[in-house]
Amino acid sequence: MKPVIKDLLIERMQILIKNAVSYARSNPELAERQAALSKRLCTKYRIRMPYELRMHFCKKCKKFIVPGFTARVRIGRSNLKSIRITCGFCNHTYRKIIKKQIPIGQ
Ligand SMILES: [Zn+2]
């Protein structure tokens, strides 16, 4: 597949997810549909979803989750810098390890 098409698809998925997140509170059904659509795009064209989009789907129950609404995001307490995302539907927790130091106050 041409890289241009891939970029377009990713952009489209980003728009869909962004819309889905903003509709999650007011119109959960629409949000669910938009999320499913973006997921179908990546399975149909066999492209890897960027992490920032993938984090909106639970790894266990595959449901669309919104951080701060149907998912909890916490900072890991160990020395390893990580965030923990807890799905609000199945309570599955997964960690994302942050490799790079986040510059604070720059
Ligand atoms: Zn889940």
PDB file of C-alpha atoms and ligand atoms in Angstrom:
ATOM      1  CA  MET A   1       0.000   0.000   0.000  1.00  0.00           C
ATOM      2  CA  LYS A   2       1.160   3.494  -0.760  1.00  0.00           C
ATOM      3  CA  PRO A   3       2.412   5.417   2.283  1.00  0.00           C
ATOM      4  CA  VAL A   4       0.178   8.325   1.259  1.00  0.00           C
ATOM      5  CA  ILE A   5      -2.924   6.178   1.601  1.00  0.00           C
ATOM      6  CA  LYS A   6      -1.738   4.899   4.953  1.00  0.00           C
ATOM      7  CA  ASP A   7      -1.284   8.461   6.197  1.00  0.00           C
ATOM      8  CA  LEU A   8      -4.752   9.336   5.017  1.00  0.00           C
ATOM      9  CA  LEU A   9      -6.256   6.331   6.778  1.00  0.00           C
ATOM     10  CA  ILE A  10      -4.480   7.150  10.016  1.00  0.00           C
ATOM     11  CA  GLU A  11      -5.664  10.726   9.765  1.00  0.00           C
ATOM     12  CA  ARG A  12      -9.206   9.498   9.237  1.00  0.00           C
ATOM     13  CA  MET A  13      -8.946   7.196  12.230  1.00  0.00           C
ATOM     14  CA  GLN A  14      -7.622  10.054  14.338  1.00  0.00           C
ATOM     15  CA  ILE A  15     -10.598  12.220  13.373  1.00  0.00           C
ATOM     16  CA  LEU A  16     -13.025   9.401  14.137  1.00  0.00           C
ATOM     17  CA  ILE A  17     -11.508   8.722  17.544  1.00  0.00           C
ATOM     18  CA  LYS A  18     -11.354  12.417  18.350  1.00  0.00           C
ATOM     19  CA  ASN A  19     -15.040  12.758  17.526  1.00  0.00           C
ATOM     20  CA  ALA A  20     -15.874   9.606  19.440  1.00  0.00           C
ATOM     21  CA  VAL A  21     -14.108  10.944  22.533  1.00  0.00           C
ATOM     22  CA  SER A  22     -15.959  14.242  22.360  1.00  0.00           C
ATOM     23  CA  TYR A  23     -19.302  12.468  21.897  1.00  0.00           C
ATOM     24  CA  ALA A  24     -18.655   9.857  24.576  1.00  0.00           C
ATOM     25  CA  ARG A  25     -20.566  11.730  27.258  1.00  0.00           C
ATOM     26  CA  SER A  26     -23.385  13.258  25.231  1.00  0.00           C
ATOM     27  CA  ASN A  27     -23.971  10.482  22.719  1.00  0.00           C
ATOM     28  CA  PRO A  28     -22.339   7.194  23.708  1.00  0.00           C
ATOM     29  CA  GLU A  29     -24.023   5.283  20.889  1.00  0.00           C
ATOM     30  CA  LEU A  30     -22.562   7.532  18.227  1.00  0.00           C
ATOM     31  CA  ALA A  31     -19.173   7.396  19.911  1.00  0.00           C
ATOM     32  CA  GLU A  32     -19.296   3.612  19.908  1.00  0.00           C
ATOM     33  CA  ARG A  33     -20.124   3.590  16.204  1.00  0.00           C
ATOM     34  CA  GLN A  34     -17.336   5.967  15.300  1.00  0.00           C
ATOM     35  CA  ALA A  35     -14.862   3.943  17.311  1.00  0.00           C
ATOM     36  CA  ALA A  36     -15.988   0.732  15.645  1.00  0.00           C
ATOM     37  CA  LEU A  37     -15.618   2.383  12.256  1.00  0.00           C
ATOM     38  CA  SER A  38     -12.044   3.422  12.907  1.00  0.00           C
ATOM     39  CA  LYS A  39     -11.246  -0.048  14.150  1.00  0.00           C
ATOM     40  CA  ARG A  40     -12.709  -1.564  11.018  1.00  0.00           C
ATOM     41  CA  LEU A  41     -10.542   0.704   8.899  1.00  0.00           C
ATOM     42  CA  CYS A  42      -7.370  -0.611  10.443  1.00  0.00           C
ATOM     43  CA  THR A  43      -8.397  -4.251  10.203  1.00  0.00           C
ATOM     44  CA  LYS A  44      -9.614  -3.856   6.630  1.00  0.00           C
ATOM     45  CA  TYR A  45      -6.438  -2.209   5.410  1.00  0.00           C
ATOM     46  CA  ARG A  46      -4.210  -4.096   7.833  1.00  0.00           C
ATOM     47  CA  ILE A  47      -2.500  -1.141   9.338  1.00  0.00           C
ATOM     48  CA  ARG A  48      -1.277  -0.751  12.854  1.00  0.00           C
ATOM     49  CA  MET A  49      -3.175   1.711  14.919  1.00  0.00           C
ATOM     50  CA  PRO A  50      -0.940   4.347  16.487  1.00  0.00           C
ATOM     51  CA  TYR A  51      -0.624   3.991  20.236  1.00  0.00           C
ATOM     52  CA  GLU A  52      -2.543   7.145  21.045  1.00  0.00           C
ATOM     53  CA  LEU A  53      -5.525   5.648  19.232  1.00  0.00           C
ATOM     54  CA  ARG A  54      -5.046   2.132  20.532  1.00  0.00           C
ATOM     55  CA  MET A  55      -5.196   3.333  24.114  1.00  0.00           C
ATOM     56  CA  HIS A  56      -8.857   4.117  23.505  1.00  0.00           C
ATOM     57  CA  PHE A  57      -9.622   0.426  23.202  1.00  0.00           C
ATOM     58  CA  CYS A  58      -9.457  -1.985  26.100  1.00  0.00           C
ATOM     59  CA  LYS A  59      -6.961  -4.751  25.467  1.00  0.00           C
ATOM     60  CA  LYS A  60      -9.164  -7.318  27.118  1.00  0.00           C
ATOM     61  CA  CYS A  61     -12.776  -6.631  26.220  1.00  0.00           C
ATOM     62  CA  LYS A  62     -11.916  -4.531  23.119  1.00  0.00           C
ATOM     63  CA  LYS A  63     -14.443  -1.919  24.058  1.00  0.00           C
ATOM     64  CA  PHE A  64     -14.030   1.723  23.295  1.00  0.00           C
ATOM     65  CA  ILE A  65     -12.879   3.476  26.438  1.00  0.00           C
ATOM     66  CA  VAL A  66     -12.439   7.161  27.134  1.00  0.00           C
ATOM     67  CA  PRO A  67      -9.764   8.185  29.619  1.00  0.00           C
ATOM     68  CA  GLY A  68     -11.361  10.076  32.474  1.00  0.00           C
ATOM     69  CA  PHE A  69     -14.818   8.745  31.638  1.00  0.00           C
ATOM     70  CA  THR A  70     -14.958   5.002  31.110  1.00  0.00           C
ATOM     71  CA  ALA A  71     -11.309   4.409  31.918  1.00  0.00           C
ATOM     72  CA  ARG A  72      -9.033   5.488  34.706  1.00  0.00           C
ATOM     73  CA  VAL A  73      -5.523   6.670  33.996  1.00  0.00           C
ATOM     74  CA  ARG A  74      -3.093   6.588  36.870  1.00  0.00           C
ATOM     75  CA  ILE A  75       0.594   7.133  37.175  1.00  0.00           C
ATOM     76  CA  GLY A  76       2.547   4.044  38.168  1.00  0.00           C
ATOM     77  CA  ARG A  77       4.029   4.069  41.652  1.00  0.00           C
ATOM     78  CA  SER A  78       7.148   2.066  40.985  1.00  0.00           C
ATOM     79  CA  ASN A  79      10.525   3.446  39.945  1.00  0.00           C
ATOM     80  CA  LEU A  80       9.700   2.481  36.419  1.00  0.00           C
ATOM     81  CA  LYS A  81       7.944   5.413  34.870  1.00  0.00           C
ATOM     82  CA  SER A  82       4.621   4.186  33.656  1.00  0.00           C
ATOM     83  CA  ILE A  83       0.944   4.958  33.427  1.00  0.00           C
ATOM     84  CA  ARG A  84      -1.804   2.519  34.276  1.00  0.00           C
ATOM     85  CA  ILE A  85      -5.020   2.453  32.331  1.00  0.00           C
ATOM     86  CA  THR A  86      -7.977   0.704  33.934  1.00  0.00           C
ATOM     87  CA  CYS A  87     -10.947  -0.217  31.777  1.00  0.00           C
ATOM     88  CA  GLY A  88     -14.276   0.831  33.296  1.00  0.00           C
ATOM     89  CA  PHE A  89     -16.131  -2.141  31.799  1.00  0.00           C
ATOM     90  CA  CYS A  90     -14.022  -5.163  32.729  1.00  0.00           C
ATOM     91  CA  ASN A  91     -11.613  -3.567  35.242  1.00  0.00           C
ATOM     92  CA  HIS A  92      -8.656  -4.780  33.279  1.00  0.00           C
ATOM     93  CA  THR A  93      -5.529  -2.770  34.032  1.00  0.00           C
ATOM     94  CA  TYR A  94      -2.647  -2.391  31.690  1.00  0.00           C
ATOM     95  CA  ARG A  95       0.526  -0.471  31.940  1.00  0.00           C
ATOM     96  CA  LYS A  96       2.259   1.739  29.492  1.00  0.00           C
ATOM     97  CA  ILE A  97       5.890   2.248  30.275  1.00  0.00           C
ATOM     98  CA  ILE A  98       7.155   5.690  29.536  1.00  0.00           C
ATOM     99  CA  LYS A  99      10.679   5.416  28.280  1.00  0.00           C
ATOM    100  CA  LYS A 100      11.424   8.992  27.585  1.00  0.00           C
ATOM    101  CA  GLN A 101      11.462  11.490  30.372  1.00  0.00           C
ATOM    102  CA  ILE A 102       8.674  13.985  29.975  1.00  0.00           C
ATOM    103  CA  PRO A 103      10.072  17.492  30.134  1.00  0.00           C
ATOM    104  CA  ILE A 104       8.228  19.398  32.801  1.00  0.00           C
ATOM    105  CA  GLY A 105       8.152  23.153  32.893  1.00  0.00           C
ATOM    106  CA  GLN A 106      10.183  23.791  29.836  1.00  0.00           C
TER     107      GLN A 106
HETATM  108 ZN    ZN B   1     -12.128  -3.876  29.220  1.00  0.00          ZN
END
